Short mmCIF file of C-alpha atoms in Angstrom, two decimals:
data_model
loop_
_atom_site.label_atom_id
_atom_site.label_comp_id
_atom_site.label_asym_id
_atom_site.label_seq_id
_atom_site.Cartn_x
_atom_site.Cartn_y
_atom_site.Cartn_z
CA MET R 1 -0.06 0.05 0.05
CA LEU R 2 0.94 3.57 -0.37
CA LEU R 3 1.40 6.03 2.59
CA ALA R 4 -0.13 9.08 1.22
CA LYS R 5 -1.74 12.55 2.18
CA VAL R 6 -5.28 13.64 1.15
CA ILE R 7 -4.66 16.94 -0.77
CA GLY R 8 -8.15 17.53 -2.37
CA ASN R 9 -11.47 16.35 -3.58
CA VAL R 10 -12.05 15.44 -7.20
CA TRP R 11 -15.65 16.24 -8.41
CA SER R 12 -17.11 14.33 -11.40
CA THR R 13 -20.80 14.62 -12.30
CA LYS R 14 -20.33 12.39 -15.48
CA LYS R 15 -19.09 9.07 -14.41
CA LEU R 16 -20.00 5.35 -14.64
CA ASP R 17 -23.17 4.42 -12.77
CA ASN R 18 -21.41 1.79 -10.54
CA ILE R 19 -18.92 4.32 -9.14
CA SER R 20 -21.21 7.25 -9.03
CA ALA R 21 -21.87 7.09 -5.10
CA LEU R 22 -18.19 7.22 -4.30
CA ARG R 23 -16.24 10.12 -2.83
CA LEU R 24 -13.05 10.58 -4.86
CA LEU R 25 -10.02 12.00 -3.17
CA PHE R 26 -6.86 13.66 -4.73
CA ILE R 27 -3.92 11.94 -3.22
CA GLN R 28 -0.21 12.69 -2.82
CA PRO R 29 2.03 9.64 -2.04
CA LEU R 30 4.76 10.21 0.58
CA GLY R 31 8.38 9.16 0.87
CA LYS R 32 10.37 7.87 3.78
CA ASP R 33 10.67 11.45 5.22
CA LEU R 34 6.93 11.91 4.77
CA LYS R 35 7.53 14.41 2.11
CA PRO R 36 5.66 14.18 -1.34
CA ALA R 37 7.27 11.38 -3.49
CA GLY R 38 5.91 10.11 -6.81
CA ASN R 39 2.90 11.23 -8.81
CA VAL R 40 -0.52 12.18 -7.52
CA LEU R 41 -3.54 9.90 -7.93
CA VAL R 42 -7.27 9.67 -7.51
CA ALA R 43 -8.44 7.24 -4.80
CA ALA R 44 -12.05 6.26 -3.46
CA ASP R 45 -12.61 7.05 0.18
CA GLU R 46 -13.96 4.24 2.28
CA VAL R 47 -12.90 5.44 5.76
CA GLY R 48 -13.97 9.14 5.83
CA ALA R 49 -10.51 10.66 5.47
CA GLY R 50 -10.28 14.50 5.77
CA PHE R 51 -8.02 17.04 4.03
CA GLY R 52 -4.47 16.82 5.14
CA GLU R 53 -4.73 13.45 6.70
CA MET R 54 -2.14 10.79 6.43
CA VAL R 55 -3.71 7.63 4.84
CA ILE R 56 -3.01 4.14 3.54
CA VAL R 57 -4.06 3.61 -0.03
CA THR R 58 -4.57 0.11 -1.70
CA GLN R 59 -4.04 -0.11 -5.39
CA GLY R 60 -4.79 -2.48 -8.24
CA ALA R 61 -7.05 -5.47 -8.15
CA PRO R 62 -7.09 -5.63 -4.32
CA ALA R 63 -8.73 -2.14 -4.24
CA MET R 64 -11.92 -3.74 -5.48
CA GLN R 65 -12.17 -5.84 -2.39
CA ALA R 66 -12.87 -2.69 -0.19
CA PHE R 67 -16.42 -2.66 -1.76
CA SER R 68 -19.31 -4.81 -1.82
CA LYS R 69 -18.38 -8.30 -3.01
CA ALA R 70 -21.60 -8.63 -4.93
CA GLU R 71 -20.43 -6.61 -7.93
CA LEU R 72 -16.81 -5.66 -8.72
CA ILE R 73 -16.39 -2.10 -9.63
CA PRO R 74 -13.75 -0.27 -11.81
CA ILE R 75 -11.90 1.30 -8.92
CA ASP R 76 -8.04 0.93 -8.75
CA ALA R 77 -7.22 2.83 -5.68
CA VAL R 78 -8.97 3.18 -2.38
CA VAL R 79 -8.17 4.61 1.00
CA VAL R 80 -8.41 1.75 3.43
CA GLY R 81 -7.11 3.38 6.64
CA ILE R 82 -5.96 6.51 8.30
CA ALA R 83 -2.35 6.39 9.50
CA ASP R 84 -2.14 7.73 13.02
CA ASN R 85 1.44 7.17 13.71
CA LEU R 86 4.71 5.88 12.11
CA GLU R 87 7.14 4.12 14.44
CA MET R 88 10.61 4.13 12.67
CA ALA R 89 12.99 1.41 13.48
CA GLU R 90 15.73 4.02 13.93
CA ASP R 91 13.84 5.71 16.58
CA ALA R 92 12.90 2.51 18.35
CA ALA R 93 16.54 1.49 18.41
CA ALA R 94 17.49 4.98 19.88
CA LYS R 95 14.93 4.65 22.61
CA LYS R 96 16.33 1.34 23.85
CA LYS R 97 19.83 2.91 24.47
CA MET S 1 -6.95 6.16 -10.65
CA LEU S 2 -5.10 8.71 -12.87
CA LEU S 3 -6.15 12.36 -13.31
CA ALA S 4 -5.39 12.73 -17.00
CA LYS S 5 -6.21 14.77 -20.16
CA VAL S 6 -7.55 13.52 -23.40
CA ILE S 7 -5.01 14.49 -26.05
CA GLY S 8 -6.07 12.43 -29.01
CA ASN S 9 -7.77 9.40 -30.70
CA VAL S 10 -6.05 6.19 -31.47
CA TRP S 11 -7.23 4.50 -34.70
CA SER S 12 -6.82 0.81 -35.06
CA THR S 13 -8.59 -1.24 -37.89
CA LYS S 14 -6.80 -4.49 -37.09
CA LYS S 15 -7.47 -5.52 -33.52
CA LEU S 16 -8.90 -8.26 -31.42
CA ASP S 17 -12.58 -8.96 -31.99
CA ASN S 18 -13.73 -8.35 -28.43
CA ILE S 19 -12.37 -4.84 -28.29
CA SER S 20 -13.22 -3.83 -31.83
CA ALA S 21 -16.24 -1.70 -30.89
CA LEU S 22 -14.35 0.55 -28.34
CA ARG S 23 -13.26 3.93 -28.86
CA LEU S 24 -9.54 4.36 -27.85
CA LEU S 25 -8.17 7.54 -26.54
CA PHE S 26 -4.64 8.91 -26.25
CA ILE S 27 -4.25 9.95 -22.61
CA GLN S 28 -1.74 12.31 -20.85
CA PRO S 29 -1.58 11.78 -17.03
CA LEU S 30 -1.45 15.01 -14.93
CA GLY S 31 0.53 16.06 -11.97
CA LYS S 32 -0.54 18.02 -8.78
CA ASP S 33 -0.29 21.27 -10.80
CA LEU S 34 -2.45 19.75 -13.49
CA LYS S 35 0.48 19.80 -15.98
CA PRO S 36 1.60 16.67 -17.86
CA ALA S 37 3.36 14.16 -15.52
CA GLY S 38 4.35 10.69 -16.59
CA ASN S 39 4.14 8.88 -19.84
CA VAL S 40 1.16 8.78 -22.25
CA LEU S 41 -1.19 5.84 -22.49
CA VAL S 42 -4.13 4.44 -24.48
CA ALA S 43 -7.39 4.12 -22.71
CA ALA S 44 -10.90 2.98 -23.78
CA ASP S 45 -13.78 5.63 -23.45
CA GLU S 46 -16.84 4.58 -21.48
CA VAL S 47 -18.09 8.14 -20.71
CA GLY S 48 -17.97 10.03 -24.05
CA ALA S 49 -14.93 12.19 -23.17
CA GLY S 50 -13.93 14.84 -25.60
CA PHE S 51 -10.54 16.25 -26.67
CA GLY S 52 -8.98 18.36 -23.94
CA GLU S 53 -11.26 17.19 -21.30
CA MET S 54 -9.89 16.24 -17.83
CA VAL S 55 -10.76 12.67 -17.01
CA ILE S 56 -10.35 9.95 -14.41
CA VAL S 57 -8.71 6.79 -15.73
CA THR S 58 -8.83 3.32 -14.03
CA GLN S 59 -5.98 0.93 -14.83
CA GLY S 60 -5.13 -2.69 -14.41
CA ALA S 61 -7.67 -5.55 -13.59
CA PRO S 62 -10.33 -3.13 -12.25
CA ALA S 63 -10.53 -1.60 -15.76
CA MET S 64 -12.23 -4.62 -17.05
CA GLN S 65 -15.18 -4.12 -14.61
CA ALA S 66 -16.21 -1.04 -16.65
CA PHE S 67 -17.49 -3.38 -19.45
CA SER S 68 -20.08 -6.15 -19.54
CA LYS S 69 -19.42 -8.68 -16.91
CA ALA S 70 -20.51 -11.49 -19.20
CA GLU S 71 -17.03 -11.60 -20.93
CA LEU S 72 -13.90 -10.04 -19.46
CA ILE S 73 -11.86 -8.26 -22.30
CA PRO S 74 -8.15 -7.43 -22.64
CA ILE S 75 -8.35 -3.74 -21.70
CA ASP S 76 -6.09 -2.30 -18.99
CA ALA S 77 -7.19 1.32 -18.90
CA VAL S 78 -10.55 3.01 -19.23
CA VAL S 79 -11.99 6.46 -18.76
CA VAL S 80 -14.62 6.07 -16.04
CA GLY S 81 -15.47 9.69 -15.34
CA ILE S 82 -14.93 13.36 -16.42
CA ALA S 83 -13.35 15.51 -13.74
CA ASP S 84 -15.34 18.78 -13.55
CA ASN S 85 -13.51 20.29 -10.59
CA LEU S 86 -10.69 19.82 -8.26
CA GLU S 87 -11.04 21.21 -4.77
CA MET S 88 -7.51 21.46 -3.27
CA ALA S 89 -7.14 21.32 0.54
CA GLU S 90 -4.95 24.31 0.52
CA ASP S 91 -7.62 26.40 -1.18
CA ALA S 92 -10.30 25.13 1.14
CA ALA S 93 -8.28 26.09 4.16
CA ALA S 94 -7.59 29.59 2.62
CA LYS S 95 -11.29 30.13 2.17
CA LYS S 96 -12.09 29.42 5.82
CA LYS S 97 -9.77 32.19 7.00
CA MET F 1 -2.67 0.25 -22.74
CA LEU F 2 0.76 1.17 -24.17
CA LEU F 3 1.45 2.72 -27.56
CA ALA F 4 4.47 0.89 -28.62
CA LYS F 5 6.69 -0.20 -31.45
CA VAL F 6 7.72 -3.73 -32.41
CA ILE F 7 11.53 -3.79 -32.44
CA GLY F 8 12.34 -7.41 -32.61
CA ASN F 9 11.55 -11.09 -31.85
CA VAL F 10 12.35 -12.93 -28.70
CA TRP F 11 13.26 -16.53 -29.22
CA SER F 12 12.84 -19.10 -26.39
CA THR F 13 12.97 -22.86 -26.77
CA LYS F 14 12.81 -23.73 -23.01
CA LYS F 15 9.69 -22.17 -21.79
CA LEU F 16 6.41 -23.23 -19.93
CA ASP F 17 4.20 -25.53 -21.80
CA ASN F 18 1.11 -23.43 -21.83
CA ILE F 19 2.89 -20.45 -23.57
CA SER F 20 5.08 -22.46 -25.89
CA ALA F 21 2.95 -21.81 -28.95
CA LEU F 22 3.06 -17.93 -28.63
CA ARG F 23 5.11 -15.55 -30.76
CA LEU F 24 7.00 -13.24 -28.42
CA LEU F 25 7.77 -9.67 -29.51
CA PHE F 26 10.33 -7.26 -28.12
CA ILE F 27 8.48 -4.03 -27.67
CA GLN F 28 9.51 -0.32 -27.21
CA PRO F 29 6.90 1.93 -25.63
CA LEU F 30 6.43 5.33 -27.15
CA GLY F 31 5.84 8.72 -25.72
CA LYS F 32 3.55 11.57 -26.84
CA ASP F 33 5.89 12.39 -29.66
CA LEU F 34 6.09 8.87 -30.79
CA LYS F 35 9.64 8.60 -29.73
CA PRO F 36 10.95 5.78 -27.35
CA ALA F 37 9.75 6.53 -23.85
CA GLY F 38 10.18 4.00 -20.95
CA ASN F 39 11.85 0.54 -20.80
CA VAL F 40 11.32 -2.18 -23.34
CA LEU F 41 9.26 -5.27 -22.64
CA VAL F 42 8.31 -8.61 -24.09
CA ALA F 43 4.70 -9.05 -25.32
CA ALA F 44 2.80 -11.97 -26.92
CA ASP F 45 1.46 -11.18 -30.47
CA GLU F 46 -2.18 -11.90 -31.10
CA VAL F 47 -2.70 -9.73 -34.15
CA GLY F 48 0.22 -10.70 -36.38
CA ALA F 49 2.18 -7.48 -35.90
CA GLY F 50 5.35 -6.95 -37.99
CA PHE F 51 8.70 -5.31 -37.31
CA GLY F 52 8.58 -1.56 -36.99
CA GLU F 53 4.67 -1.53 -36.64
CA MET F 54 2.99 0.85 -34.09
CA VAL F 55 1.00 -1.28 -31.74
CA ILE F 56 -1.35 -1.26 -28.81
CA VAL F 57 -0.25 -3.38 -25.81
CA THR F 58 -2.40 -4.49 -23.02
CA GLN F 59 -0.59 -5.28 -19.63
CA GLY F 60 -1.28 -7.12 -16.40
CA ALA F 61 -4.24 -9.33 -15.54
CA PRO F 62 -6.38 -8.11 -18.58
CA ALA F 63 -3.66 -9.38 -20.94
CA MET F 64 -4.71 -12.93 -20.11
CA GLN F 65 -8.20 -12.33 -21.56
CA ALA F 66 -6.64 -12.09 -24.99
CA PHE F 67 -6.31 -15.80 -25.04
CA SER F 68 -8.59 -18.89 -24.73
CA LYS F 69 -10.83 -18.43 -21.69
CA ALA F 70 -10.56 -22.17 -20.97
CA GLU F 71 -7.26 -21.84 -19.21
CA LEU F 72 -5.59 -18.70 -17.95
CA ILE F 73 -1.91 -18.56 -19.03
CA PRO F 74 1.00 -16.62 -17.38
CA ILE F 75 1.38 -13.82 -19.89
CA ASP F 76 1.29 -10.15 -18.59
CA ALA F 77 1.53 -8.25 -21.93
CA VAL F 78 -0.08 -8.90 -25.33
CA VAL F 79 -0.32 -6.93 -28.54
CA VAL F 80 -4.12 -6.47 -29.01
CA GLY F 81 -4.19 -4.10 -31.98
CA ILE F 82 -2.15 -2.30 -34.69
CA ALA F 83 -2.30 1.47 -34.43
CA ASP F 84 -3.02 2.83 -37.86
CA ASN F 85 -3.15 6.38 -37.00
CA LEU F 86 -3.12 8.92 -34.15
CA GLU F 87 -5.43 11.90 -34.24
CA MET F 88 -3.98 14.58 -31.92
CA ALA F 89 -6.39 17.05 -30.24
CA GLU F 90 -3.98 19.85 -31.18
CA ASP F 91 -4.05 19.08 -34.90
CA ALA F 92 -7.94 18.60 -34.90
CA ALA F 93 -8.26 22.08 -33.32
CA ALA F 94 -5.91 23.51 -35.89
CA LYS F 95 -7.95 22.09 -38.79
CA LYS F 96 -11.14 23.68 -37.58
CA LYS F 97 -9.73 27.15 -37.80
CA MET V 1 8.64 -9.78 -5.52
CA LEU V 2 10.69 -6.97 -4.00
CA LEU V 3 13.75 -7.44 -1.87
CA ALA V 4 13.15 -4.90 0.95
CA LYS V 5 13.96 -3.86 4.51
CA VAL V 6 11.56 -3.33 7.31
CA ILE V 7 12.03 0.26 8.44
CA GLY V 8 9.10 0.85 10.76
CA ASN V 9 5.58 0.12 11.94
CA VAL V 10 2.48 1.98 10.46
CA TRP V 11 -0.25 2.42 13.13
CA SER V 12 -3.74 2.87 12.06
CA THR V 13 -6.87 2.81 14.39
CA LYS V 14 -9.40 3.78 11.77
CA LYS V 15 -9.24 1.17 9.06
CA LEU V 16 -11.52 -1.16 7.12
CA ASP V 17 -12.87 -4.09 9.28
CA ASN V 18 -11.41 -6.84 7.10
CA ILE V 19 -7.89 -5.59 7.42
CA SER V 20 -8.13 -4.50 11.11
CA ALA V 21 -6.32 -7.38 12.52
CA LEU V 22 -3.18 -6.94 10.33
CA ARG V 23 0.29 -5.71 11.32
CA LEU V 24 1.37 -3.05 8.89
CA LEU V 25 5.00 -2.55 8.14
CA PHE V 26 6.86 0.33 6.65
CA ILE V 27 8.99 -1.01 3.89
CA GLN V 28 12.08 0.20 1.86
CA PRO V 29 12.77 -1.64 -1.32
CA LEU V 30 16.42 -2.41 -1.95
CA GLY V 31 18.62 -2.34 -5.08
CA LYS V 32 21.22 -4.73 -6.35
CA ASP V 33 23.81 -3.48 -3.93
CA LEU V 34 21.22 -3.83 -0.96
CA LYS V 35 21.02 -0.12 -0.56
CA PRO V 36 17.66 1.69 -0.65
CA ALA V 37 16.13 1.84 -4.24
CA GLY V 38 12.70 3.05 -5.07
CA ASN V 39 9.99 4.62 -2.97
CA VAL V 40 8.73 3.22 0.41
CA LEU V 41 5.50 1.19 0.73
CA VAL V 42 3.22 -0.23 3.49
CA ALA V 43 2.96 -3.96 3.59
CA ALA V 44 1.08 -6.43 5.82
CA ASP V 45 3.21 -8.84 7.71
CA GLU V 46 2.36 -12.60 7.54
CA VAL V 47 5.83 -14.04 8.79
CA GLY V 48 6.61 -12.03 11.90
CA ALA V 49 9.39 -9.91 10.37
CA GLY V 50 11.32 -7.56 12.77
CA PHE V 51 12.80 -4.17 12.40
CA GLY V 52 15.83 -4.03 10.08
CA GLU V 53 15.30 -7.47 8.64
CA MET V 54 15.60 -8.12 4.92
CA VAL V 55 12.27 -9.48 3.54
CA ILE V 56 10.49 -10.57 0.42
CA VAL V 57 7.42 -8.59 -0.53
CA THR V 58 4.68 -9.75 -2.83
CA GLN V 59 2.52 -7.03 -4.41
CA GLY V 60 -0.69 -6.74 -6.40
CA ALA V 61 -3.43 -9.28 -6.78
CA PRO V 62 -1.11 -12.21 -5.69
CA ALA V 63 -0.72 -10.47 -2.22
CA MET V 64 -4.29 -11.37 -1.49
CA GLN V 65 -3.44 -15.13 -1.70
CA ALA V 66 -1.33 -14.77 1.49
CA PHE V 67 -4.41 -14.65 3.60
CA SER V 68 -7.47 -16.88 4.14
CA LYS V 69 -9.07 -17.82 0.74
CA ALA V 70 -12.51 -17.50 2.29
CA GLU V 71 -12.71 -13.81 1.77
CA LEU V 72 -10.28 -11.60 -0.33
CA ILE V 73 -9.13 -8.52 1.44
CA PRO V 74 -7.99 -5.15 -0.01
CA ILE V 75 -4.18 -5.61 0.70
CA ASP V 76 -1.80 -5.14 -2.22
CA ALA V 77 1.50 -5.82 -0.48
CA VAL V 78 2.46 -8.44 1.96
CA VAL V 79 5.78 -9.78 3.39
CA VAL V 80 5.87 -13.52 2.44
CA GLY V 81 9.38 -14.44 3.66
CA ILE V 82 12.50 -13.39 5.51
CA ALA V 83 15.55 -13.20 3.18
CA ASP V 84 18.45 -14.99 5.10
CA ASN V 85 20.91 -14.77 2.37
CA LEU V 86 21.71 -13.63 -1.09
CA GLU V 87 24.07 -15.69 -3.25
CA MET V 88 25.29 -13.52 -6.13
CA ALA V 89 26.19 -15.09 -9.37
CA GLU V 90 29.45 -13.18 -9.49
CA ASP V 91 30.46 -14.48 -6.10
CA ALA V 92 29.57 -18.06 -7.05
CA ALA V 93 31.70 -17.79 -10.08
CA ALA V 94 34.63 -16.28 -8.17
CA LYS V 95 34.47 -19.21 -5.70
CA LYS V 96 34.84 -21.77 -8.42
CA LYS V 97 38.16 -20.39 -9.55
CA MET A 1 6.99 -9.65 -19.61
CA LEU A 2 10.50 -8.46 -18.70
CA LEU A 3 13.63 -9.49 -20.43
CA ALA A 4 16.02 -9.97 -17.54
CA LYS A 5 19.24 -11.78 -16.19
CA VAL A 6 19.45 -14.09 -13.48
CA ILE A 7 22.07 -12.53 -11.18
CA GLY A 8 21.73 -14.62 -7.94
CA ASN A 9 19.67 -16.94 -5.57
CA VAL A 10 17.53 -15.59 -2.73
CA TRP A 11 17.56 -17.91 0.30
CA SER A 12 14.68 -17.78 2.74
CA THR A 13 14.05 -20.34 5.51
CA LYS A 14 11.07 -18.49 7.07
CA LYS A 15 8.45 -18.05 4.44
CA LEU A 16 4.85 -18.82 3.88
CA ASP A 17 3.98 -22.50 3.61
CA ASN A 18 2.42 -22.41 0.08
CA ILE A 19 5.72 -20.96 -1.40
CA SER A 20 8.25 -22.85 0.66
CA ALA A 21 9.07 -25.36 -2.20
CA LEU A 22 9.88 -22.56 -4.74
CA ARG A 23 13.50 -21.66 -5.80
CA LEU A 24 13.61 -17.82 -5.67
CA LEU A 25 16.00 -15.95 -8.15
CA PHE A 26 17.41 -12.47 -7.96
CA ILE A 27 16.67 -10.83 -11.21
CA GLN A 28 18.04 -7.85 -13.13
CA PRO A 29 15.71 -6.40 -15.81
CA LEU A 30 17.49 -5.58 -19.08
CA GLY A 31 17.08 -2.64 -21.56
CA LYS A 32 17.03 -2.49 -25.37
CA ASP A 33 20.87 -2.75 -25.38
CA LEU A 34 20.64 -5.75 -23.01
CA LYS A 35 22.32 -3.78 -20.29
CA PRO A 36 20.80 -3.46 -16.79
CA ALA A 37 17.73 -1.18 -16.79
CA GLY A 38 15.35 -0.69 -13.81
CA ASN A 39 15.35 -2.12 -10.38
CA VAL A 40 16.19 -5.73 -9.32
CA LEU A 41 13.39 -8.10 -8.21
CA VAL A 42 12.82 -11.57 -6.81
CA ALA A 43 11.23 -14.07 -9.11
CA ALA A 44 10.22 -17.84 -8.63
CA ASP A 45 11.89 -20.10 -11.11
CA GLU A 46 9.69 -22.58 -13.12
CA VAL A 47 12.10 -23.40 -15.96
CA GLY A 48 15.48 -24.23 -14.32
CA ALA A 49 17.30 -21.04 -15.13
CA GLY A 50 21.00 -20.68 -14.32
CA PHE A 51 23.20 -17.94 -13.10
CA GLY A 52 23.82 -15.40 -15.88
CA GLU A 53 21.12 -16.76 -18.20
CA MET A 54 18.73 -14.25 -20.02
CA VAL A 55 15.16 -15.01 -19.04
CA ILE A 56 11.54 -13.92 -19.55
CA VAL A 57 9.76 -12.96 -16.37
CA THR A 58 5.94 -12.66 -16.04
CA GLN A 59 4.76 -10.35 -13.32
CA GLY A 60 1.52 -9.56 -11.51
CA ALA A 61 -1.62 -11.63 -11.41
CA PRO A 62 -0.62 -13.72 -14.53
CA ALA A 63 2.38 -14.99 -12.55
CA MET A 64 0.08 -17.00 -10.37
CA GLN A 65 -0.93 -19.10 -13.52
CA ALA A 66 2.55 -20.55 -13.83
CA PHE A 67 1.75 -22.79 -10.93
CA SER A 68 -0.88 -25.39 -10.03
CA LYS A 69 -4.32 -24.11 -10.73
CA ALA A 70 -5.72 -25.89 -7.57
CA GLU A 71 -4.58 -23.26 -5.21
CA LEU A 72 -3.37 -19.67 -6.14
CA ILE A 73 -0.18 -18.65 -4.39
CA PRO A 74 1.21 -15.13 -3.35
CA ILE A 75 3.91 -15.00 -6.08
CA ASP A 76 3.97 -11.90 -8.34
CA ALA A 77 7.06 -12.73 -10.62
CA VAL A 78 8.00 -15.90 -12.29
CA VAL A 79 10.55 -17.00 -14.74
CA VAL A 80 8.46 -18.48 -17.67
CA GLY A 81 11.24 -19.05 -20.24
CA ILE A 82 14.84 -18.75 -21.13
CA ALA A 83 15.54 -16.27 -23.95
CA ASP A 84 18.00 -17.96 -26.45
CA ASN A 85 18.08 -15.15 -28.87
CA LEU A 86 16.89 -11.70 -29.76
CA GLU A 87 16.24 -10.86 -33.43
CA MET A 88 16.27 -7.15 -33.70
CA ALA A 89 14.16 -5.43 -36.42
CA GLU A 90 17.15 -3.30 -37.30
CA ASP A 91 19.40 -6.30 -37.96
CA ALA A 92 16.74 -8.11 -39.91
CA ALA A 93 16.37 -5.12 -42.23
CA ALA A 94 20.15 -4.82 -42.60
CA LYS A 95 20.44 -8.57 -43.70
CA LYS A 96 17.85 -8.10 -46.50
CA LYS A 97 20.04 -5.40 -48.23
#
């Protein structure tokens, strides 16, 4: 999954019926230092993520499993969780000293 | 999904039977500043997107779900919506002030 | 899908049984200006593409749908069409003037 | 699969129900020289990997097969093994001399 | 598929049960000039490829189809063939003269 930041909303009135109810977020992937890294993408929101929040984004075929299993929908990226905290190995090692 | 711009049509007379009825668009992905970012691709159109329009493109296995479920077809990118507007978190925060 | 050019044949005598009958092409993806862009790949040919021809290549899980549905095979890229012509939005707009 | 290093834990209290029990790791892919190469990602842990360990990460649709087959879950990266050792072809050739 | 070179073995004693019998190779993708291009990866071997051999690697969901169909396994890259020879379009054209 990607660690990413919610940077906006994407509004679309003309879209396929089976994705019309979804909220679409504009997402910026983050690097190791939590700064922007890599190109932006559009992801469906399934956890109620807000602007500026750090989130976990699932991509590709697994993204479809975040929705009803009755009918697969053409969504290739979805926010599956809000990242509260990152515990870096370096910091954990430093604390033990 | 990708945020992208429709930059052309791709014409193909000799193609597999199960994709022969599809309109194929030439697509330029966009970056955070809505300028070209990343390499072009070819995507099937399922929403009637026009030249120059900003669109949402689903890639990979989920793209197949934009078509009839009766038979999966070898299409790995499809325009699933037209992006009317982008609401950036920065702008929303500025408005509140 | 990728817009790409056929730049060679890849010969393999020792390969898995279920892909042994396929013709494998060496493929160079193209950018907006139709010049090489991105790394080369190997794709199965299902339309009889010739050396130097501009083609449309489907990748990932959808590529498997270009073959018999009876048994899925381990192929992640396939030529699904020959691109005869590209109509660029810019040119179309220029013509209208 | 990626060869990668576990560089941290990702904590998320608000996430989808079907992935709530998973331990999520912060992962740095490695290059040929075993130095960081490519952007970080978040992967579920299925082998009990510890901080700083070198691991093997499966991505995309195959990642879902690391979990119960009863219900597919929206996870696109999973640690499937701990890499104990790398035997490089160059070294093996040198030893034979 | 990728055209790639086998550059080593990856040893893992602690890995998921359903992939424990697989031989894992360290793989370097190649560019048009057959020199290293792109980041290394780990792929399962299904054709008995040796160190230094040029191989064809299938990635993503299709990689799972190289194994028994009875149970899908979490493998996203597999060597499906050994590349004996590359016939480049340029060379073929030169010969005809």
